[in-house]
mmCIF file of C-alpha atoms in Angstrom:
data_model
loop_
_atom_site.group_PDB
_atom_site.id
_atom_site.type_symbol
_atom_site.label_atom_id
_atom_site.label_comp_id
_atom_site.label_asym_id
_atom_site.label_seq_id
_atom_site.Cartn_x
_atom_site.Cartn_y
_atom_site.Cartn_z
ATOM 1 C CA MET A 7 10.753 18.668 -160.460
ATOM 2 C CA LEU A 8 12.378 19.499 -157.123
ATOM 3 C CA ILE A 9 10.364 22.013 -155.092
ATOM 4 C CA LEU A 10 12.251 24.073 -152.519
ATOM 5 C CA LYS A 11 10.873 26.361 -149.835
ATOM 6 C CA GLY A 12 12.609 29.706 -150.216
ATOM 7 C CA ASP A 13 11.775 30.697 -146.636
ATOM 8 C CA TYR A 14 13.355 27.598 -145.065
ATOM 9 C CA LEU A 15 16.043 28.066 -142.370
ATOM 10 C CA GLU A 16 18.051 31.171 -143.353
ATOM 11 C CA GLY A 17 15.426 31.937 -146.003
ATOM 12 C CA GLY A 18 17.483 34.473 -147.952
ATOM 13 C CA GLY A 19 19.447 34.837 -151.156
ATOM 14 C CA GLN A 20 21.982 32.127 -150.344
ATOM 15 C CA LEU A 21 19.371 29.404 -150.776
ATOM 16 C CA LEU A 22 18.479 30.798 -154.193
ATOM 17 C CA ARG A 23 22.098 31.166 -155.364
ATOM 18 C CA LEU A 24 23.265 27.695 -154.347
ATOM 19 C CA ALA A 25 20.131 25.932 -155.578
ATOM 20 C CA ALA A 26 20.407 27.561 -159.014
ATOM 21 C CA ALA A 27 24.146 26.842 -159.222
ATOM 22 C CA LEU A 28 23.721 23.145 -158.413
ATOM 23 C CA SER A 29 20.652 22.879 -160.635
ATOM 24 C CA SER A 30 22.603 24.347 -163.544
ATOM 25 C CA LEU A 31 25.426 21.845 -163.113
ATOM 26 C CA THR A 32 23.275 18.753 -162.664
ATOM 27 C CA SER A 33 20.375 19.613 -165.011
ATOM 28 C CA THR A 34 17.998 19.186 -162.082
ATOM 29 C CA PRO A 35 14.791 21.171 -162.635
ATOM 30 C CA ILE A 36 13.766 23.151 -159.567
ATOM 31 C CA ARG A 37 10.995 25.414 -158.406
ATOM 32 C CA ILE A 38 11.626 27.754 -155.506
ATOM 33 C CA ASN A 39 8.609 29.199 -153.723
ATOM 34 C CA ASN A 40 8.543 32.208 -151.398
ATOM 35 C CA ILE A 41 11.997 33.411 -152.457
ATOM 36 C CA ARG A 42 13.855 35.274 -149.703
ATOM 37 C CA GLY A 43 10.773 34.776 -147.569
ATOM 38 C CA ARG A 44 12.556 35.657 -144.319
ATOM 39 C CA ARG A 45 13.753 39.044 -145.540
ATOM 40 C CA PRO A 46 11.963 42.365 -144.860
ATOM 41 C CA LYS A 47 11.469 42.731 -148.632
ATOM 42 C CA PRO A 48 11.054 39.206 -150.054
ATOM 43 C CA GLY A 49 11.570 38.279 -153.681
ATOM 44 C CA PHE A 50 14.280 38.814 -156.269
ATOM 45 C CA LYS A 51 16.654 41.748 -155.942
ATOM 46 C CA SER A 52 18.658 42.952 -158.931
ATOM 47 C CA GLN A 53 21.863 41.151 -157.927
ATOM 48 C CA HIS A 54 20.047 37.814 -157.567
ATOM 49 C CA LEU A 55 18.337 38.315 -160.904
ATOM 50 C CA LEU A 56 21.556 38.972 -162.838
ATOM 51 C CA ALA A 57 23.216 35.851 -161.433
ATOM 52 C CA ILE A 58 20.224 33.586 -162.059
ATOM 53 C CA GLN A 59 19.720 34.905 -165.580
ATOM 54 C CA TRP A 60 23.382 34.314 -166.425
ATOM 55 C CA LEU A 61 23.188 30.743 -165.103
ATOM 56 C CA GLY A 62 19.966 30.182 -167.005
ATOM 57 C CA ALA A 63 21.481 31.365 -170.282
ATOM 58 C CA ALA A 64 24.610 29.290 -169.715
ATOM 59 C CA CYS A 65 22.715 26.019 -169.208
ATOM 60 C CA ASN A 66 19.908 26.714 -171.718
ATOM 61 C CA ALA A 67 17.317 26.758 -168.949
ATOM 62 C CA ARG A 68 13.628 27.395 -169.304
ATOM 63 C CA MET A 69 12.773 29.988 -166.671
ATOM 64 C CA HIS A 70 9.669 31.625 -165.278
ATOM 65 C CA GLY A 71 9.557 34.176 -162.507
ATOM 66 C CA ASP A 72 12.998 35.625 -163.229
ATOM 67 C CA GLU A 73 12.036 39.232 -162.659
ATOM 68 C CA LYS A 74 12.642 41.783 -159.944
ATOM 69 C CA GLY A 75 10.365 41.285 -156.946
ATOM 70 C CA SER A 76 9.221 37.823 -158.012
ATOM 71 C CA LYS A 77 8.794 35.372 -155.137
ATOM 72 C CA GLN A 78 8.807 32.212 -157.240
ATOM 73 C CA LEU A 79 11.282 30.746 -159.739
ATOM 74 C CA PHE A 80 10.840 27.879 -162.169
ATOM 75 C CA PHE A 81 14.283 26.807 -163.436
ATOM 76 C CA GLU A 82 14.646 23.866 -165.838
ATOM 77 C CA PRO A 83 18.145 23.449 -167.305
ATOM 78 C CA GLY A 84 18.405 22.174 -170.863
ATOM 79 C CA LYS A 85 19.376 18.550 -171.293
ATOM 80 C CA GLY A 86 21.445 19.091 -174.435
ATOM 81 C CA THR A 87 24.728 20.806 -175.136
ATOM 82 C CA ARG A 88 25.440 23.870 -173.091
ATOM 83 C CA LYS A 89 26.053 27.206 -174.710
ATOM 84 C CA PRO A 90 29.717 28.247 -174.869
ATOM 85 C CA LEU A 91 30.730 29.378 -171.424
ATOM 86 C CA LEU A 92 32.552 32.443 -172.681
ATOM 87 C CA GLU A 93 32.145 35.346 -175.013
ATOM 88 C CA GLU A 94 34.587 35.558 -177.932
ATOM 89 C CA SER A 95 36.786 37.776 -175.782
ATOM 90 C CA GLY A 96 37.225 34.995 -173.242
ATOM 91 C CA GLU A 97 35.481 37.100 -170.610
ATOM 92 C CA ILE A 98 32.283 37.012 -168.599
ATOM 93 C CA ARG A 99 30.886 40.428 -167.693
ATOM 94 C CA ILE A 100 28.252 41.089 -165.038
ATOM 95 C CA ALA A 101 27.378 44.784 -164.821
ATOM 96 C CA GLN A 102 25.025 45.546 -161.959
ATOM 97 C CA GLY A 103 24.792 49.309 -162.318
ATOM 98 C CA THR A 104 24.392 49.589 -158.533
ATOM 99 C CA PRO A 105 26.736 48.692 -155.647
ATOM 100 C CA GLY A 106 25.121 45.283 -155.197
ATOM 101 C CA SER A 107 27.534 42.766 -153.703
ATOM 102 C CA VAL A 108 30.309 41.537 -156.000
ATOM 103 C CA GLY A 109 30.965 38.674 -153.581
ATOM 104 C CA LEU A 110 27.442 37.291 -153.760
ATOM 105 C CA ILE A 111 27.492 37.301 -157.575
ATOM 106 C CA LEU A 112 30.767 35.374 -157.394
ATOM 107 C CA GLN A 113 29.204 32.814 -155.038
ATOM 108 C CA ALA A 114 26.438 32.073 -157.531
ATOM 109 C CA LEU A 115 28.611 31.779 -160.655
ATOM 110 C CA LEU A 116 31.807 30.187 -159.368
ATOM 111 C CA PRO A 117 30.673 26.517 -159.166
ATOM 112 C CA TYR A 118 29.359 26.618 -162.728
ATOM 113 C CA ILE A 119 32.511 28.262 -164.096
ATOM 114 C CA LEU A 120 34.747 25.752 -162.323
ATOM 115 C CA PHE A 121 32.819 22.572 -163.130
ATOM 116 C CA SER A 122 31.376 23.217 -166.604
ATOM 117 C CA PRO A 123 33.107 22.316 -169.873
ATOM 118 C CA THR A 124 34.481 25.350 -171.672
ATOM 119 C CA THR A 125 35.263 25.931 -175.344
ATOM 120 C CA TRP A 126 38.115 28.260 -174.359
ATOM 121 C CA LEU A 127 41.050 25.792 -174.599
ATOM 122 C CA ASP A 128 44.746 25.895 -175.378
ATOM 123 C CA GLU A 129 46.299 23.758 -178.150
ATOM 124 C CA GLY A 130 46.604 20.817 -175.788
ATOM 125 C CA GLY A 131 42.941 20.931 -174.808
ATOM 126 C CA THR A 132 43.514 22.416 -171.346
ATOM 127 C CA PRO A 133 40.986 25.049 -170.277
ATOM 128 C CA LEU A 134 42.322 28.573 -170.459
ATOM 129 C CA PRO A 135 41.709 30.895 -167.515
ATOM 130 C CA VAL A 136 38.343 32.644 -167.472
ATOM 131 C CA LYS A 137 38.122 36.346 -166.719
ATOM 132 C CA LEU A 138 35.012 37.131 -164.703
ATOM 133 C CA ILE A 139 34.433 40.883 -164.521
ATOM 134 C CA ILE A 140 31.831 42.007 -162.005
ATOM 135 C CA GLU A 141 30.717 45.582 -161.485
ATOM 136 C CA GLY A 142 29.045 46.365 -158.171
ATOM 137 C CA GLY A 143 29.827 46.764 -154.490
ATOM 138 C CA THR A 144 33.154 45.632 -153.053
ATOM 139 C CA ASN A 145 32.316 46.771 -149.514
ATOM 140 C CA THR A 146 28.640 46.378 -148.673
ATOM 141 C CA SER A 147 26.704 45.370 -145.571
ATOM 142 C CA PHE A 148 25.715 41.721 -144.954
ATOM 143 C CA SER A 149 27.955 40.287 -147.671
ATOM 144 C CA PRO A 150 31.594 39.241 -148.050
ATOM 145 C CA SER A 151 33.878 42.109 -149.001
ATOM 146 C CA THR A 152 36.417 41.639 -151.759
ATOM 147 C CA ASP A 153 39.057 42.067 -149.033
ATOM 148 C CA TYR A 154 37.676 39.015 -147.213
ATOM 149 C CA ILE A 155 37.476 37.131 -150.517
ATOM 150 C CA ALA A 156 41.119 37.862 -151.323
ATOM 151 C CA GLU A 157 42.528 37.194 -147.848
ATOM 152 C CA VAL A 158 40.346 34.329 -146.574
ATOM 153 C CA LEU A 159 38.121 32.697 -149.203
ATOM 154 C CA LEU A 160 40.501 32.366 -152.161
ATOM 155 C CA PRO A 161 43.457 31.009 -150.153
ATOM 156 C CA THR A 162 41.164 28.404 -148.584
ATOM 157 C CA LEU A 163 39.700 27.381 -151.952
ATOM 158 C CA ARG A 164 43.242 26.861 -153.209
ATOM 159 C CA ARG A 165 43.987 24.791 -150.125
ATOM 160 C CA ILE A 166 41.064 22.420 -150.739
ATOM 161 C CA GLY A 167 42.139 21.759 -154.319
ATOM 162 C CA ILE A 168 40.329 24.388 -156.384
ATOM 163 C CA PRO A 169 42.629 25.632 -159.185
ATOM 164 C CA PRO A 170 44.155 29.068 -158.529
ATOM 165 C CA ILE A 171 41.841 32.094 -158.614
ATOM 166 C CA SER A 172 43.296 35.589 -158.646
ATOM 167 C CA MET A 173 41.455 38.835 -157.988
ATOM 168 C CA GLN A 174 42.136 42.410 -159.022
ATOM 169 C CA ASN A 175 40.189 45.299 -157.507
ATOM 170 C CA ILE A 176 40.062 47.811 -160.347
ATOM 171 C CA SER A 177 37.906 50.214 -158.356
ATOM 172 C CA ARG A 178 35.949 50.158 -155.099
ATOM 173 C CA GLY A 179 32.187 50.038 -154.834
ATOM 174 C CA TRP A 180 30.474 51.293 -151.670
ATOM 175 C CA THR A 181 26.956 51.556 -150.311
ATOM 176 C CA HIS A 182 28.092 54.003 -147.625
ATOM 177 C CA GLY A 183 28.797 57.678 -148.179
ATOM 178 C CA ARG A 184 27.889 58.254 -151.806
ATOM 179 C CA ALA A 185 26.929 55.103 -153.705
ATOM 180 C CA ASP A 186 29.856 54.073 -155.915
ATOM 181 C CA VAL A 187 29.946 51.129 -158.321
ATOM 182 C CA GLY A 188 33.254 49.259 -158.332
ATOM 183 C CA ARG A 189 34.847 46.872 -160.776
ATOM 184 C CA VAL A 190 36.603 43.604 -159.926
ATOM 185 C CA VAL A 191 38.323 41.072 -162.197
ATOM 186 C CA PHE A 192 38.571 37.430 -161.143
ATOM 187 C CA THR A 193 40.825 35.142 -163.160
ATOM 188 C CA ILE A 194 39.519 31.604 -162.711
ATOM 189 C CA GLN A 195 41.115 28.376 -163.895
ATOM 190 C CA PRO A 196 38.316 25.876 -164.685
ATOM 191 C CA ILE A 197 38.711 22.210 -163.813
ATOM 192 C CA SER A 198 39.686 20.113 -166.843
ATOM 193 C CA ALA A 199 37.160 17.875 -168.608
ATOM 194 C CA GLY A 200 36.978 14.429 -167.079
ATOM 195 C CA GLN A 201 38.297 15.662 -163.732
ATOM 196 C CA SER A 202 36.597 16.156 -160.380
ATOM 197 C CA LEU A 203 37.507 17.879 -157.130
ATOM 198 C CA PRO A 204 39.227 15.361 -154.813
ATOM 199 C CA ALA A 205 37.971 15.011 -151.259
ATOM 200 C CA PHE A 206 39.661 17.384 -148.857
ATOM 201 C CA SER A 207 40.246 17.775 -145.135
ATOM 202 C CA LEU A 208 40.749 20.959 -143.172
ATOM 203 C CA ARG A 209 41.918 19.858 -139.722
ATOM 204 C CA ASP A 210 44.198 20.947 -136.875
ATOM 205 C CA TYR A 211 44.257 24.745 -136.863
ATOM 206 C CA GLY A 212 47.426 24.861 -134.782
ATOM 207 C CA THR A 213 48.300 28.165 -133.110
ATOM 208 C CA VAL A 214 48.052 31.770 -134.257
ATOM 209 C CA SER A 215 51.313 32.782 -135.923
ATOM 210 C CA LYS A 216 50.358 36.125 -137.474
ATOM 211 C CA VAL A 217 47.463 38.596 -137.660
ATOM 212 C CA THR A 218 47.154 40.937 -140.631
ATOM 213 C CA ILE A 219 45.231 44.221 -140.515
ATOM 214 C CA HIS A 220 43.330 45.577 -143.516
ATOM 215 C CA ILE A 221 41.933 49.122 -143.268
ATOM 216 C CA HIS A 222 39.794 51.255 -145.561
ATOM 217 C CA ALA A 223 38.904 54.590 -143.973
ATOM 218 C CA SER A 224 39.133 58.326 -144.492
ATOM 219 C CA ASN A 225 42.558 59.880 -144.041
ATOM 220 C CA ASN A 226 41.594 61.660 -140.818
ATOM 221 C CA VAL A 227 41.105 58.356 -138.928
ATOM 222 C CA ARG A 228 43.266 55.772 -140.692
ATOM 223 C CA SER A 229 46.252 56.263 -138.390
ATOM 224 C CA HIS A 230 43.976 55.993 -135.333
ATOM 225 C CA ILE A 231 42.538 52.670 -136.541
ATOM 226 C CA LYS A 232 46.032 51.371 -137.295
ATOM 227 C CA SER A 233 47.570 52.257 -133.935
ATOM 228 C CA LEU A 234 44.561 51.112 -131.895
ATOM 229 C CA ALA A 235 44.256 47.816 -133.787
ATOM 230 C CA GLU A 236 47.976 47.131 -133.409
ATOM 231 C CA SER A 237 48.056 47.830 -129.671
ATOM 232 C CA THR A 238 44.874 45.833 -129.021
ATOM 233 C CA LEU A 239 46.099 42.813 -130.970
ATOM 234 C CA GLU A 240 49.534 42.925 -129.346
ATOM 235 C CA SER A 241 47.810 42.779 -125.965
ATOM 236 C CA MET A 242 45.462 39.954 -127.025
ATOM 237 C CA PHE A 243 48.129 37.859 -128.742
ATOM 238 C CA PRO A 244 51.504 38.411 -127.022
ATOM 239 C CA GLY A 245 54.440 37.398 -129.197
ATOM 240 C CA VAL A 246 52.313 37.020 -132.338
ATOM 241 C CA GLN A 247 53.443 38.910 -135.442
ATOM 242 C CA ILE A 248 51.119 41.825 -136.291
ATOM 243 C CA GLU A 249 51.275 43.144 -139.856
ATOM 244 C CA ILE A 250 49.547 45.857 -141.859
ATOM 245 C CA GLY A 251 48.226 44.332 -145.066
ATOM 246 C CA THR A 252 46.159 47.268 -146.325
ATOM 247 C CA ASN A 253 45.816 50.854 -145.165
ATOM 248 C CA ALA A 254 43.892 52.723 -147.843
ATOM 249 C CA ASP A 255 41.872 55.906 -148.171
ATOM 250 C CA SER A 256 38.162 55.151 -148.527
ATOM 251 C CA ASN A 257 37.550 58.649 -149.940
ATOM 252 C CA HIS A 258 34.636 59.357 -147.620
ATOM 253 C CA GLN A 259 34.400 59.948 -143.872
ATOM 254 C CA LYS A 260 31.373 57.653 -143.605
ATOM 255 C CA ARG A 261 33.320 54.673 -144.946
ATOM 256 C CA LEU A 262 35.032 52.749 -142.162
ATOM 257 C CA TYR A 263 36.035 49.150 -142.853
ATOM 258 C CA LEU A 264 38.329 46.833 -140.902
ATOM 259 C CA LEU A 265 39.331 43.226 -141.639
ATOM 260 C CA LEU A 266 41.545 41.137 -139.359
ATOM 261 C CA VAL A 267 42.950 37.817 -140.542
ATOM 262 C CA ALA A 268 44.508 35.289 -138.150
ATOM 263 C CA HIS A 269 47.053 33.015 -139.863
ATOM 264 C CA SER A 270 47.798 29.722 -138.149
ATOM 265 C CA SER A 271 50.967 27.688 -137.758
ATOM 266 C CA ASN A 272 49.349 25.029 -139.982
ATOM 267 C CA GLY A 273 48.416 27.416 -142.770
ATOM 268 C CA HIS A 274 44.731 28.036 -142.008
ATOM 269 C CA VAL A 275 43.164 31.504 -141.983
ATOM 270 C CA LEU A 276 40.288 32.918 -139.930
ATOM 271 C CA GLY A 277 38.799 36.321 -140.708
ATOM 272 C CA ARG A 278 36.586 38.850 -138.999
ATOM 273 C CA ASP A 279 35.549 42.174 -140.448
ATOM 274 C CA LEU A 280 33.096 45.021 -140.090
ATOM 275 C CA LEU A 281 31.806 47.766 -142.344
ATOM 276 C CA TRP A 282 30.654 50.508 -139.977
ATOM 277 C CA ASP A 283 26.980 51.171 -140.739
ATOM 278 C CA ARG A 284 25.951 53.417 -137.845
ATOM 279 C CA LYS A 285 25.719 57.168 -137.765
ATOM 280 C CA ILE A 286 29.096 58.779 -137.096
ATOM 281 C CA THR A 287 28.838 61.782 -134.774
ATOM 282 C CA ASP A 288 32.330 61.470 -133.313
ATOM 283 C CA PRO A 289 34.834 59.729 -135.660
ATOM 284 C CA LEU A 290 37.159 58.666 -132.835
ATOM 285 C CA VAL A 291 34.309 57.066 -130.886
ATOM 286 C CA ALA A 292 33.338 55.136 -134.030
ATOM 287 C CA VAL A 293 36.948 54.049 -134.495
ATOM 288 C CA ARG A 294 37.186 52.701 -130.942
ATOM 289 C CA LYS A 295 33.962 50.756 -131.328
ATOM 290 C CA LEU A 296 35.003 49.433 -134.742
ATOM 291 C CA VAL A 297 38.344 48.167 -133.491
ATOM 292 C CA SER A 298 36.989 46.718 -130.238
ATOM 293 C CA THR A 299 34.187 44.886 -132.067
ATOM 294 C CA VAL A 300 36.399 43.265 -134.699
ATOM 295 C CA THR A 301 39.281 42.367 -132.367
ATOM 296 C CA GLU A 302 36.943 40.807 -129.800
ATOM 297 C CA GLU A 303 35.097 38.843 -132.481
ATOM 298 C CA LEU A 304 38.386 37.547 -133.895
ATOM 299 C CA GLN A 305 39.504 36.498 -130.416
ATOM 300 C CA GLN A 306 36.226 34.649 -129.881
ATOM 301 C CA GLU A 307 36.509 33.021 -133.311
ATOM 302 C CA ILE A 308 39.921 31.626 -132.393
ATOM 303 C CA LYS A 309 38.707 30.464 -128.953
ATOM 304 C CA HIS A 310 35.802 28.584 -130.547
ATOM 305 C CA GLY A 311 38.278 26.381 -132.389
ATOM 306 C CA GLY A 312 37.970 25.019 -135.897
ATOM 307 C CA CYS A 313 39.825 25.612 -139.147
ATOM 308 C CA VAL A 314 37.321 27.920 -140.826
ATOM 309 C CA ASP A 315 35.471 30.929 -139.494
ATOM 310 C CA GLU A 316 31.711 31.249 -139.161
ATOM 311 C CA TYR A 317 31.335 33.130 -142.449
ATOM 312 C CA LEU A 318 33.581 30.885 -144.528
ATOM 313 C CA GLN A 319 31.997 27.599 -143.505
ATOM 314 C CA ASP A 320 28.805 27.937 -145.530
ATOM 315 C CA GLN A 321 30.768 28.981 -148.632
ATOM 316 C CA LEU A 322 32.543 25.592 -148.658
ATOM 317 C CA VAL A 323 29.457 23.394 -148.317
ATOM 318 C CA GLY A 324 28.728 23.177 -152.052
ATOM 319 C CA PHE A 325 32.309 22.098 -152.749
ATOM 320 C CA GLN A 326 32.062 19.393 -150.079
ATOM 321 C CA ALA A 327 28.969 18.055 -151.808
ATOM 322 C CA LEU A 328 30.521 18.145 -155.310
ATOM 323 C CA ALA A 329 33.880 16.615 -154.325
ATOM 324 C CA SER A 330 34.822 12.990 -154.857
ATOM 325 C CA GLY A 331 34.870 11.261 -151.475
ATOM 326 C CA ARG A 332 34.290 12.358 -147.909
ATOM 327 C CA SER A 333 35.446 15.901 -147.239
ATOM 328 C CA ILE A 334 36.086 16.906 -143.642
ATOM 329 C CA ILE A 335 36.099 20.418 -142.228
ATOM 330 C CA GLU A 336 37.024 20.716 -138.574
ATOM 331 C CA THR A 337 34.679 23.301 -137.097
ATOM 332 C CA SER A 338 33.980 24.721 -133.668
ATOM 333 C CA PRO A 339 32.968 22.035 -131.153
ATOM 334 C CA THR A 340 31.266 24.675 -128.987
ATOM 335 C CA ARG A 341 29.287 26.654 -131.570
ATOM 336 C CA PRO A 342 26.443 25.233 -133.666
ATOM 337 C CA ALA A 343 26.526 25.724 -137.421
ATOM 338 C CA SER A 344 25.111 29.046 -138.581
ATOM 339 C CA LEU A 345 21.752 29.226 -140.328
ATOM 340 C CA HIS A 346 23.608 29.979 -143.568
ATOM 341 C CA THR A 347 25.618 26.763 -143.184
ATOM 342 C CA GLN A 348 22.561 24.710 -142.264
ATOM 343 C CA THR A 349 20.745 26.117 -145.293
ATOM 344 C CA ALA A 350 23.618 25.335 -147.664
ATOM 345 C CA ARG A 351 23.727 21.766 -146.372
ATOM 346 C CA TRP A 352 19.975 21.381 -146.795
ATOM 347 C CA VAL A 353 20.052 22.686 -150.374
ATOM 348 C CA SER A 354 22.960 20.373 -151.236
ATOM 349 C CA GLU A 355 21.117 17.409 -149.760
ATOM 350 C CA GLN A 356 17.956 18.235 -151.706
ATOM 351 C CA VAL A 357 19.621 18.793 -155.095
ATOM 352 C CA LEU A 358 22.520 16.327 -154.970
ATOM 353 C CA GLY A 359 21.217 13.678 -152.588
ATOM 354 C CA VAL A 360 24.228 13.884 -150.263
ATOM 355 C CA LYS A 361 23.886 13.568 -146.493
ATOM 356 C CA PHE A 362 25.755 15.689 -143.967
ATOM 357 C CA ASN A 363 26.501 14.065 -140.623
ATOM 358 C CA ASP A 364 26.400 15.695 -137.202
ATOM 359 C CA ASP A 365 29.992 16.872 -137.642
ATOM 360 C CA GLY A 366 29.108 18.710 -140.853
ATOM 361 C CA ASN A 367 30.932 16.323 -143.184
ATOM 362 C CA CYS A 368 29.521 14.500 -146.178
ATOM 363 C CA LEU A 369 30.338 12.008 -148.910
ATOM 364 C CA GLY A 370 30.376 14.043 -152.118
ATOM 365 C CA VAL A 371 28.961 12.929 -155.447
ATOM 366 C CA GLY A 372 32.275 13.218 -157.297
ATOM 367 C CA PHE A 373 30.909 15.575 -159.915
ATOM 368 C CA CYS A 374 33.001 15.116 -163.050
ATOM 369 C CA VAL A 375 33.431 17.972 -165.548
ATOM 370 C CA GLY A 376 31.754 17.099 -168.829
ATOM 371 C CA GLN A 377 29.836 14.132 -167.464
ATOM 372 C CA GLY A 378 26.135 14.469 -166.748
ATOM 373 C CA TYR A 379 25.060 14.114 -163.151
ATOM 374 C CA ALA A 380 22.609 11.358 -164.055
ATOM 375 C CA ASP A 381 25.498 9.396 -165.573
ATOM 376 C CA ILE A 382 27.519 9.799 -162.381
ATOM 377 C CA VAL A 383 24.690 8.541 -160.198
ATOM 378 C CA SER A 384 23.815 5.544 -162.392
ATOM 379 C CA ALA A 385 27.461 4.490 -162.717
ATOM 380 C CA GLU A 386 28.205 4.656 -159.012
ATOM 381 C CA THR A 387 27.154 1.694 -156.879
ATOM 382 C CA GLU A 388 26.678 1.794 -153.136
ATOM 383 C CA GLU A 389 29.733 -0.438 -152.752
ATOM 384 C CA GLN A 390 31.815 2.121 -154.647
ATOM 385 C CA ARG A 391 30.519 4.905 -152.432
ATOM 386 C CA VAL A 392 31.451 2.917 -149.325
ATOM 387 C CA ALA A 393 34.908 2.246 -150.751
ATOM 388 C CA VAL A 394 35.465 5.928 -151.411
ATOM 389 C CA ASN A 395 34.169 6.722 -147.931
ATOM 390 C CA GLN A 396 36.810 4.454 -146.397
ATOM 391 C CA GLN A 397 39.684 6.169 -148.173
ATOM 392 C CA PRO A 398 41.354 8.706 -145.859
ATOM 393 C CA SER A 399 41.400 12.294 -147.043
ATOM 394 C CA PRO A 400 44.689 14.187 -146.936
ATOM 395 C CA ILE A 401 45.064 16.604 -144.064
ATOM 396 C CA LEU A 402 45.467 20.107 -145.478
#
């Protein structure tokens, strides 16, 4: 039984989500104490509970403490055959009933959906795409928006070798203005049985070739955000192409959201966004502060160097640890890893036994779909691990 301190490092929901995801895949029993111990209101929230309960059902886990407000979780995956991954409809449905973050639910479920055997196959035995339908918040504070997921996360996952994932925003879910529950459909192609994720490298960002602007705001300020963002970016990045990707009505004057994505000459993407969460007394003042904050943060992100932004880095850690071989992500040489990234590395080290070096790279376990983790570990000698370590990873 692996015991994890839920208040370690970042001490929030990320530790819980990643630990449960890796536990489910590897059949490693875990106990997490003091869940979300560094949050003002520790313990399970509804969105954490739904994700953990789905994972528990999928891997036939014995669970204790899976209830709202609980500060401890006992999670022991079953050792036998997993339950079918999908309902008869070929869909997975997570209905939150509140605008809890869609993105954080996705984080918890995605590794299991990608790396677990599925009974939903075509005539040749290839896994059919899985439809994951999540109801909740698409634009909420302190969590990745579905805009960021579509423009930054999913393209990068494709780049590192994850099979294509598409996303459709059926409706928006907001915590600002009136609380609205949205609906998002992810179409996910699982990895085939007997396959693993090859090691990957994200290196050499290159130069900024294009910046795209994504706006969700009320109609009375959308044009102001657009013109101010365009002029500011043109001044910051002379000669760089500036494009409008999204300019949509948020249907409430209290909903102001801006995402900027910097595309590089070598195909990498860096994102910075902000959902305005302060009181709006003068809409134009709020717009100026929104645009100045996001543009300056994007400029700083680019100056720091690296091929992934601060908020994407921790979302790739689990895939580094599961991949076959040493995966390399070139990050900022001037900025230490965030607490979220440090926490994700620590959880991966505890559950999978990998070791991240000072550069944030690790030799993954080569998790193979349909093969138990214990079988992988017993079949892999140290000499084999060294041999894999010496093989160069492709530069992506």
